[in-house]
Amino acid sequence: MQKTIKLTVGEAVVRYLDNQYVSFEKDGKIEETKFVEGFYAIFGHGCVLGIGEALSQAKHSIKVYQGRNEQGMAQAATAYAKMHNRRKILPCMSSIGPGSANMVTAAATATVNNIPLLLFMGDTFASRQPDPVLQQVEQLHNPTVTTANAFEAVSRYFDKITRPEMILSALTNAMRVLTDPAHTGAVALAISQDVQGESYDYPEEFFRKRVHIIVRQKPDDTQIQEAAAVLKTAKKPLVIVGGGVRYSEAGKEVSRFCEKHNIPFAETQAGKSSIESSHPLNLGGIGVTGNGCANAIAKDADVVLGIGTRFTDFTSSSKWLYADSQVITVNASSFHAGKLDAVGVVADAREGIVALDALLGDYVSTYTDEIAAAKKAWDEEYNRLASIAYTGKGFEPENKVRVTDSLEAFNRDVGGEICQTSALALVRKLIPTDAVVVAAAGSLPGCMQRMWTTDKLYSYNMEYGYSCMGYEIAGAFGSKLACPQQEVYALCGDGSYNMLHSEMITALQEGVKINVLLFDNASFGCINNLQMGQGIDALCTEARYREGDKPIREGKFMAIDYAMCARGYGYKTYTAKTMQELEFALLDAQKQDLPTLIDIKVLPKTMTDGYGGWWNVGCSDIPRTARGQDALNTRTGKLSEARKY
């Protein structure tokens, strides 16, 4: 007869998680790691009992972190899993109602980016005796629908636990999804408050040490042969390195493949830092936020081989950039492998590229000096961007469309004279070569995909699948937990900072040093560019004071002392209004043991712009301004050249 042990649901969850491991083949050796070493929680009435009680009193080896904002802790957990290349997770627990709803955004972030994230949230009473319980949303048509149901749209797996024994199948399914290279993402388990404390005679076998194999799927012979046959016809092929290359840790194999066959490669945001930036065939970022080098080569490519990429609109330039190219894909997911009408190979990135290489024989592309010439031209442009300096009235920034006085007014009201491209180049020059950088939203992802270089593998943590404002600082904390020996920098605009910086306190509490580089250009500079570029008058995209009842676009810029705010938390802080002040701050911050924040006053409109990409962002088909008509004409022309599916 099977042995059993009587535990509460909360105790069962904690005991089970404490015994989960994963194994992964790397360089011919099997690496086994503990999957759950920590747990992030904000306790409320929906979770302080049950799982909360088990975390507090049961015997286990899991370290518990105290979150400040439910979205923040779950974003930190997403970054933590990413920096571990998806082989460790940091489960998160919230109460019901607003606590759980706050995690919905983070669940979407994880799912879009194919990052494992395990979420627990309290739910209404299964017995319904106290209904409506505090924070319960009552539905007249269906009492089983609660706030937790919001997770169904943003999770890879969702379950409601209303009986103690249901946790057996729920946790089994959770681990299936969390360790699936093709379709991992958020797992959301809502557990009724009363059920969390109920007991059950669980099979002891359920709590044994479990090692989940992260499978390297090998390609189907027919698929790989078809892909090889197409690639052999290419004269000027291009490889696109996506996030799947990173998580497969296939950078060496991909770079050898490209070297052998003389094929240049470009990077998506998720794929960046999978292969060294200094590699002679590495063109850098591609697409809407790509550089002139990669986009120029992509425009002339006859075959595009996408490895581990989802081909988002930013990677494909809304299906316009290489619209006439034959596409080949290698992807663990059959869904992603079938995009752009591709010749798809469903396989692990490393296994797929090794198999493809074996079939190509002595095939070599026809490139001669085009790659070196394109890289040289971009190096020259990078040097120009890195040396831009504000010269006062009459200065022409990179982004031409603006409120007439925006630069002069910002300089007068805020005092900053730093140009964003120059600042970013200085940051890259002065911080450690192995530093981890974290970013997500605004204009910085474009500047960084174009300008950021790294020869330290996996040191670039850009969340650009969901481009979630607020990921940056939480993500820096999660990255530092994963990489304690490396300096970690969150690069964010003031828009993202104001949305979510609560986990700065958790970092301080844990004695964890993160460095926040706050690029203050007075609110949403990236969207102001988009707004005005589409022919719309600036409105609520600059941090200006309102003048009377006028729209927010004509008043003085708000001069906010973010350094003083962070200093109140206990951070070592700096304000940089000049390049000299920024240089001092970057160097001095590296000497500190405390977390740091540098408040960088960056002139609007001085971010990078253009370089051969196009973004189908929509526009009015009855434009009211000349700029609006230009936007419509551009969109109509580009759509006529783009793929339709």
Short mmCIF file of N, CA and C in Angstrom, two decimals, residues 227 230-239 263 298 300-306 322 324-328 363 367:
data_model
loop_
_atom_site.label_atom_id
_atom_site.label_comp_id
_atom_site.label_asym_id
_atom_site.label_seq_id
_atom_site.Cartn_x
_atom_site.Cartn_y
_atom_site.Cartn_z
N ALA A 227 15.47 22.48 -45.45
CA ALA A 227 16.12 23.74 -45.08
C ALA A 227 17.50 23.84 -45.71
N VAL A 230 17.35 24.65 -49.46
CA VAL A 230 17.05 26.06 -49.73
C VAL A 230 18.27 26.93 -49.46
N LEU A 231 18.95 26.68 -48.34
CA LEU A 231 20.09 27.52 -47.97
C LEU A 231 21.23 27.39 -48.99
N LYS A 232 21.38 26.21 -49.58
CA LYS A 232 22.43 26.01 -50.57
C LYS A 232 22.23 26.87 -51.82
N THR A 233 21.00 27.32 -52.04
CA THR A 233 20.73 28.15 -53.22
C THR A 233 21.03 29.63 -52.95
N ALA A 234 21.28 29.97 -51.69
CA ALA A 234 21.44 31.38 -51.32
C ALA A 234 22.80 31.92 -51.75
N LYS A 235 22.79 33.13 -52.25
CA LYS A 235 24.03 33.82 -52.54
C LYS A 235 24.43 34.74 -51.39
N LYS A 236 23.42 35.42 -50.84
CA LYS A 236 23.68 36.35 -49.73
C LYS A 236 22.70 36.07 -48.58
N PRO A 237 22.95 34.98 -47.86
CA PRO A 237 22.06 34.66 -46.74
C PRO A 237 22.39 35.50 -45.51
N LEU A 238 21.46 35.54 -44.57
CA LEU A 238 21.64 36.24 -43.30
C LEU A 238 21.06 35.38 -42.19
N VAL A 239 21.80 35.25 -41.10
CA VAL A 239 21.31 34.56 -39.91
C VAL A 239 20.81 35.60 -38.91
N ILE A 263 28.61 33.48 -43.45
CA ILE A 263 27.27 34.06 -43.35
C ILE A 263 27.26 35.07 -42.20
N ALA A 298 20.52 43.08 -44.42
CA ALA A 298 19.24 42.37 -44.45
C ALA A 298 18.43 42.73 -45.68
N ASP A 300 19.37 43.27 -48.61
CA ASP A 300 19.83 42.58 -49.81
C ASP A 300 19.89 41.06 -49.66
N ALA A 301 19.49 40.54 -48.50
CA ALA A 301 19.59 39.10 -48.27
C ALA A 301 18.56 38.35 -49.12
N ASP A 302 18.97 37.24 -49.70
CA ASP A 302 18.02 36.43 -50.46
C ASP A 302 17.42 35.31 -49.62
N VAL A 303 18.13 34.88 -48.59
CA VAL A 303 17.60 33.89 -47.65
C VAL A 303 17.91 34.35 -46.24
N VAL A 304 16.91 34.31 -45.38
CA VAL A 304 17.08 34.68 -43.97
C VAL A 304 16.84 33.44 -43.12
N LEU A 305 17.82 33.10 -42.29
CA LEU A 305 17.73 31.96 -41.39
C LEU A 305 17.53 32.49 -39.97
N GLY A 306 16.33 32.36 -39.43
CA GLY A 306 16.03 32.81 -38.08
C GLY A 306 16.17 31.67 -37.10
N TYR A 322 12.93 42.37 -45.04
CA TYR A 322 13.40 41.31 -45.96
C TYR A 322 12.17 40.59 -46.51
N ASP A 324 11.11 40.05 -49.48
CA ASP A 324 11.25 39.18 -50.65
C ASP A 324 12.20 38.00 -50.40
N SER A 325 12.71 37.89 -49.21
CA SER A 325 13.66 36.81 -48.89
C SER A 325 12.92 35.52 -48.55
N GLN A 326 13.49 34.41 -48.92
CA GLN A 326 13.00 33.12 -48.44
C GLN A 326 13.45 32.97 -46.99
N VAL A 327 12.55 32.57 -46.13
CA VAL A 327 12.86 32.45 -44.71
C VAL A 327 12.96 30.98 -44.31
N ILE A 328 13.99 30.68 -43.54
CA ILE A 328 14.17 29.37 -42.91
C ILE A 328 14.16 29.61 -41.40
N TYR A 363 29.47 24.42 -48.69
CA TYR A 363 28.76 25.62 -49.15
C TYR A 363 29.34 26.87 -48.50
N TYR A 367 29.42 36.51 -50.36
CA TYR A 367 29.86 37.79 -49.80
C TYR A 367 31.37 37.96 -50.00
#
